[in-house]
Short mmCIF file of C-alpha atoms and ligand atoms in Angstrom, two decimals:
data_model
loop_
_atom_site.label_atom_id
_atom_site.label_comp_id
_atom_site.label_asym_id
_atom_site.label_seq_id
_atom_site.Cartn_x
_atom_site.Cartn_y
_atom_site.Cartn_z
CA MET A 1 12.65 -20.46 22.73
CA SER A 2 15.12 -17.91 21.33
CA TRP A 3 14.71 -14.24 22.23
CA VAL A 4 13.56 -13.53 18.66
CA THR A 5 10.64 -16.01 18.80
CA LYS A 6 9.90 -14.92 22.37
CA THR A 7 9.75 -11.25 21.34
CA LEU A 8 7.67 -11.94 18.22
CA SER A 9 5.11 -13.99 20.16
CA SER A 10 4.65 -11.32 22.86
CA THR A 11 1.97 -8.66 22.37
CA LEU A 12 4.60 -5.91 22.23
CA GLY A 13 6.61 -7.93 19.70
CA LYS A 14 3.55 -8.37 17.49
CA LYS A 15 2.85 -4.62 17.70
CA LEU A 16 6.47 -3.83 16.86
CA LEU A 17 6.33 -6.08 13.83
CA MET A 18 3.09 -4.43 12.66
CA ALA A 19 4.69 -0.99 13.09
CA LEU A 20 7.95 -1.84 11.30
CA THR A 21 6.32 -3.66 8.38
CA GLY A 22 3.73 -0.84 8.16
CA LEU A 23 6.45 1.82 7.96
CA PHE A 24 8.27 -0.16 5.27
CA LEU A 25 5.02 -0.43 3.27
CA ILE A 26 4.51 3.34 3.67
CA LEU A 27 7.97 3.86 2.19
CA PHE A 28 7.11 1.47 -0.65
CA LEU A 29 3.94 3.51 -1.36
CA VAL A 30 5.98 6.72 -1.79
CA VAL A 31 8.46 5.07 -4.20
CA HIS A 32 5.62 3.31 -6.08
CA LEU A 33 3.70 6.58 -6.41
CA ILE A 34 6.71 8.53 -7.74
CA GLY A 35 7.28 5.80 -10.36
CA ASN A 36 3.61 5.64 -11.32
CA LEU A 37 3.20 9.41 -11.68
CA GLN A 38 5.33 9.06 -14.83
CA LEU A 39 2.20 7.53 -16.38
CA LEU A 40 0.88 11.11 -16.60
CA LEU A 41 3.85 12.50 -18.57
CA PRO A 42 2.83 13.56 -22.10
CA ASP A 43 5.22 11.14 -23.83
CA ASN A 44 2.86 8.27 -24.65
CA GLY A 45 4.24 6.13 -21.83
CA GLU A 46 7.92 6.17 -22.88
CA SER A 47 9.37 7.35 -19.51
CA PHE A 48 7.11 4.94 -17.62
CA ASN A 49 8.01 1.96 -19.85
CA LEU A 50 11.76 2.67 -19.54
CA TYR A 51 11.31 3.00 -15.76
CA ALA A 52 9.33 -0.29 -15.61
CA GLU A 53 12.09 -2.04 -17.58
CA SER A 54 14.83 -0.70 -15.26
CA MET A 55 12.84 -1.87 -12.21
CA ALA A 56 12.22 -5.33 -13.69
CA THR A 57 15.90 -5.93 -14.51
CA ASN A 58 17.55 -4.44 -11.41
CA PRO A 59 18.69 -7.29 -9.04
CA LEU A 60 18.44 -5.00 -5.99
CA ILE A 61 14.81 -4.19 -6.83
CA LYS A 62 14.12 -7.94 -7.13
CA VAL A 63 15.34 -8.43 -3.53
CA VAL A 64 13.30 -5.42 -2.31
CA SER A 65 10.26 -6.83 -4.14
CA ILE A 66 10.55 -10.19 -2.33
CA GLY A 67 10.94 -8.29 0.97
CA ASN A 68 7.91 -6.21 0.08
CA PHE A 69 5.68 -9.26 -0.47
CA ALA A 70 7.04 -10.87 2.73
CA PHE A 71 6.25 -7.69 4.71
CA ILE A 72 2.72 -7.50 3.28
CA ILE A 73 2.09 -11.13 4.34
CA LEU A 74 3.62 -10.57 7.81
CA HIS A 75 1.60 -7.35 8.28
CA VAL A 76 -1.63 -9.25 7.48
CA ILE A 77 -0.80 -12.33 9.61
CA TYR A 78 0.20 -10.26 12.64
CA SER A 79 -2.90 -8.06 12.36
CA ILE A 80 -5.01 -11.25 12.60
CA LEU A 81 -2.96 -12.54 15.58
CA LEU A 82 -3.29 -9.21 17.41
CA THR A 83 -7.05 -8.98 16.76
CA ARG A 84 -7.51 -12.53 18.08
CA HIS A 85 -5.39 -11.72 21.13
CA ASN A 86 -7.43 -8.54 21.85
CA LYS A 87 -10.73 -10.45 21.50
CA LYS A 88 -9.47 -13.19 23.87
CA SER A 89 -8.32 -10.61 26.42
CA ARG A 90 -11.72 -8.94 26.43
CA PRO A 91 -14.37 -11.48 25.32
CA ILE A 92 -17.11 -9.25 26.74
CA GLY A 93 -16.85 -5.65 25.64
CA TYR A 94 -16.80 -2.68 27.97
CA ALA A 95 -20.12 -2.23 29.83
CA GLU A 96 -20.20 1.35 28.72
CA THR A 97 -18.47 2.46 25.56
CA ALA A 98 -18.15 5.89 24.17
CA ALA A 99 -15.95 4.70 21.33
CA SER A 100 -17.00 7.41 18.92
CA THR A 101 -15.98 10.10 21.38
CA ASN A 102 -12.82 8.37 22.61
CA SER A 103 -11.27 7.31 19.30
CA ALA A 104 -11.41 8.03 15.58
CA TRP A 105 -13.56 5.83 13.31
CA SER A 106 -10.47 4.66 11.38
CA SER A 107 -8.67 3.50 14.55
CA ARG A 108 -11.66 1.29 15.48
CA ASN A 109 -11.93 -0.17 11.97
CA MET A 110 -8.33 -0.89 11.00
CA GLY A 111 -9.16 -4.58 10.47
CA ILE A 112 -12.03 -3.87 8.06
CA LEU A 113 -10.01 -1.20 6.24
CA GLY A 114 -7.02 -3.56 6.02
CA THR A 115 -9.23 -6.32 4.59
CA LEU A 116 -10.65 -3.96 1.93
CA ILE A 117 -7.11 -2.86 1.00
CA LEU A 118 -6.07 -6.53 0.77
CA ILE A 119 -8.96 -7.16 -1.66
CA PHE A 120 -7.80 -4.13 -3.68
CA LEU A 121 -4.23 -5.45 -3.65
CA LEU A 122 -5.26 -8.90 -4.91
CA VAL A 123 -7.24 -7.36 -7.80
CA HIS A 124 -4.35 -4.93 -8.47
CA LEU A 125 -1.67 -7.64 -8.51
CA LYS A 126 -3.77 -9.89 -10.78
CA GLY A 127 -4.51 -7.01 -13.19
CA PHE A 128 -1.00 -5.54 -13.39
CA TYR A 129 1.77 -7.52 -11.68
CA TYR A 130 0.62 -10.97 -12.90
CA GLU A 131 -0.36 -9.75 -16.38
CA ILE A 132 2.96 -7.94 -16.85
CA LYS A 133 5.09 -10.84 -15.57
CA PHE A 134 3.17 -13.80 -17.07
CA GLY A 135 0.58 -12.43 -19.52
CA GLU A 136 0.89 -11.32 -23.12
CA VAL A 137 2.30 -7.80 -23.07
CA PRO A 138 2.53 -5.74 -26.29
CA MET A 139 6.04 -4.57 -27.17
CA VAL A 140 7.17 -1.08 -28.17
CA ASP A 141 10.29 0.11 -30.03
CA TYR A 142 12.44 2.90 -28.51
CA ALA A 143 15.59 3.70 -30.53
CA GLY A 144 15.70 0.21 -32.03
CA ILE A 145 15.30 -1.65 -28.71
CA MET A 146 12.07 -3.49 -27.89
CA TYR A 147 10.48 -2.91 -24.47
CA LYS A 148 7.36 -4.24 -22.75
CA ASN A 149 4.58 -1.68 -23.21
CA VAL A 150 3.45 -1.71 -19.58
CA PHE A 151 1.84 1.70 -20.17
CA ALA A 152 -0.56 0.09 -22.67
CA ILE A 153 -1.69 -2.48 -20.05
CA VAL A 154 -2.33 0.26 -17.46
CA ALA A 155 -4.04 2.56 -20.01
CA ALA A 156 -6.33 -0.30 -21.15
CA ALA A 157 -7.31 -1.02 -17.52
CA TYR A 158 -8.05 2.65 -16.79
CA SER A 159 -10.23 3.04 -19.85
CA ASN A 160 -12.79 0.96 -17.90
CA VAL A 161 -14.88 3.23 -15.68
CA PHE A 162 -15.64 0.42 -13.18
CA TYR A 163 -11.95 -0.22 -12.67
CA VAL A 164 -11.37 3.52 -12.13
CA VAL A 165 -14.21 3.78 -9.57
CA PHE A 166 -12.86 0.68 -7.79
CA TYR A 167 -9.40 2.30 -7.59
CA VAL A 168 -10.67 5.65 -6.37
CA ILE A 169 -12.86 4.08 -3.63
CA SER A 170 -9.98 1.79 -2.58
CA MET A 171 -7.69 4.83 -2.25
CA GLY A 172 -10.28 6.26 0.17
CA PHE A 173 -9.92 3.11 2.31
CA LEU A 174 -6.12 3.42 2.07
CA GLY A 175 -6.33 7.03 3.27
CA PHE A 176 -8.37 6.10 6.37
CA HIS A 177 -6.05 3.14 7.09
CA LEU A 178 -2.98 5.38 6.85
CA SER A 179 -4.56 8.18 8.89
CA HIS A 180 -4.46 5.94 11.95
CA GLY A 181 -1.57 3.64 10.98
CA PHE A 182 1.05 6.36 10.43
CA ALA A 183 0.96 7.96 13.91
CA SER A 184 0.18 4.61 15.56
CA ALA A 185 3.40 3.07 14.17
CA PHE A 186 5.48 5.91 15.65
CA GLN A 187 3.70 5.50 18.98
CA THR A 188 4.40 1.74 19.08
CA LEU A 189 8.08 2.40 18.36
CA GLY A 190 8.11 4.71 21.38
CA LEU A 191 8.74 7.75 19.20
CA ASN A 192 6.03 9.81 20.86
CA HIS A 193 6.95 12.92 22.73
CA VAL A 194 4.88 15.91 23.91
CA LYS A 195 6.94 18.05 21.60
CA TYR A 196 6.91 15.85 18.46
CA SER A 197 3.64 13.89 18.66
CA PRO A 198 1.45 16.77 17.35
CA LEU A 199 3.86 17.14 14.40
CA ILE A 200 3.80 13.36 13.70
CA GLN A 201 -0.03 13.48 13.85
CA LYS A 202 -0.13 16.39 11.38
CA VAL A 203 2.39 14.79 8.97
CA GLY A 204 0.38 11.54 9.23
CA ILE A 205 -2.89 13.27 8.29
CA GLY A 206 -1.21 15.16 5.42
CA PHE A 207 0.40 11.95 4.16
CA SER A 208 -2.84 9.95 4.40
CA ILE A 209 -4.63 12.56 2.26
CA LEU A 210 -1.90 13.40 -0.28
CA ILE A 211 -0.59 9.92 -1.16
CA PRO A 212 -4.00 8.22 -1.81
CA ALA A 213 -5.23 11.38 -3.62
CA LEU A 214 -2.27 11.28 -6.03
CA PHE A 215 -2.72 7.52 -6.53
CA ALA A 216 -6.41 8.15 -7.32
CA LEU A 217 -5.53 10.98 -9.71
CA ILE A 218 -3.68 8.59 -12.06
CA PRO A 219 -6.71 6.41 -13.07
CA ILE A 220 -8.97 9.49 -13.19
CA VAL A 221 -6.66 11.40 -15.58
CA MET A 222 -5.98 8.31 -17.70
CA TYR A 223 -9.72 7.59 -17.96
CA ILE A 224 -10.39 11.18 -19.10
CA GLN A 225 -7.58 10.85 -21.67
CA SER A 226 -9.13 7.61 -22.95
CA VAL A 227 -12.58 9.08 -23.70
C1 HEM C 301 -2.81 4.43 -9.65
C2 HEM C 301 -2.37 3.59 -8.81
C3 HEM C 301 -1.40 2.47 -9.12
C4 HEM C 301 -0.82 2.09 -10.31
C5 HEM C 301 -0.96 2.73 -11.67
C6 HEM C 301 0.01 0.94 -10.03
C7 HEM C 301 0.74 0.24 -10.97
C8 HEM C 301 1.43 -0.92 -10.74
C9 HEM C 301 2.09 -1.71 -11.74
C10 HEM C 301 2.13 -1.36 -13.24
C11 HEM C 301 2.66 -2.78 -11.12
C12 HEM C 301 3.48 -3.91 -11.78
C13 HEM C 301 4.93 -3.52 -11.82
C14 HEM C 301 5.75 -4.54 -12.56
O1 HEM C 301 5.74 -5.71 -12.19
O2 HEM C 301 6.41 -4.13 -13.54
C15 HEM C 301 2.37 -2.66 -9.72
C16 HEM C 301 2.81 -3.54 -8.75
C17 HEM C 301 2.48 -3.44 -7.41
N1 HEM C 301 1.65 -2.52 -6.83
FE1 HEM C 301 0.80 -0.96 -7.74
N2 HEM C 301 -0.08 0.65 -8.69
C18 HEM C 301 -0.94 1.55 -8.10
C19 HEM C 301 -1.31 1.61 -6.77
C20 HEM C 301 -0.90 0.73 -5.79
C21 HEM C 301 -1.27 0.81 -4.40
C22 HEM C 301 -2.16 1.89 -3.79
C23 HEM C 301 -0.66 -0.24 -3.77
C24 HEM C 301 -0.72 -0.64 -2.32
C25 HEM C 301 -1.74 -0.40 -1.51
C26 HEM C 301 0.10 -0.96 -4.77
C27 HEM C 301 0.84 -2.10 -4.53
C28 HEM C 301 1.58 -2.78 -5.48
C29 HEM C 301 2.44 -3.92 -5.17
C30 HEM C 301 2.67 -4.52 -3.80
C31 HEM C 301 3.01 -4.32 -6.39
C32 HEM C 301 4.03 -5.44 -6.61
C33 HEM C 301 5.38 -4.72 -6.52
C34 HEM C 301 6.57 -5.62 -6.52
O3 HEM C 301 6.91 -6.18 -7.55
O4 HEM C 301 7.19 -5.71 -5.45
N3 HEM C 301 -0.07 -0.34 -5.98
N4 HEM C 301 1.60 -1.53 -9.50
#
């Protein structure tokens, strides 16, 4: 067994992989959010459509996109492996638990929160990614060049109140997942220190509120604009 397979099959290796893939996905969320906020510019989707076109045609972004999907799959698989390992190590729970006083609700429910986010992601990818890549997308003319009107697809989706509610609730789950995941990833990587840990905790909480809130704002504003 090579050292790579040995490391990845150890508990620490699995935790490291969860932390590294999680941090990459956090980075993806920031980039994805900045791109998506252009949906709110008052230009009828032009900036967003030009941005979507540049992303779809950039070879580097294509590589990052494959890496992104691979990291999502690895993050899910390793979370299942770790949960199974933890259950096997302690088939009978602690005789006395004071879980609610010893740990935050989100840290005890990362698996459930992760599953709900995965459901959101599948619906999201079907509605946007799949439709934009393989569905019939209306075209729009900017200075004589035809572009996919990705904005129209997103605007149509967010004119449906059920879709908007689904997004907003899912962003709540994402916030709770991040509130534990952010600091936990740093801890696994050994980047905890008496001096810096409180700061990492605070940045993690701020991040887990701000990023999902801004993601949720997009469907809310677009729904209001549609009525
Ligand atoms: C208001 C919120 C969001 C909007 C408007 C939005 C919009 C989009 C659109 C339009 C695409 C297709 C891009 C293309 O193929 O041209 C996409 C892809 C994607 N979105 Fe979102 N998104 C949102 C939130 C999220 C969240 C919260 C996550 C993760 C939890 C996420 C994960 C993804 C992933 C993984 C892809 C595929 C990206 C790739 O090609 O690598 N999105 N999103």
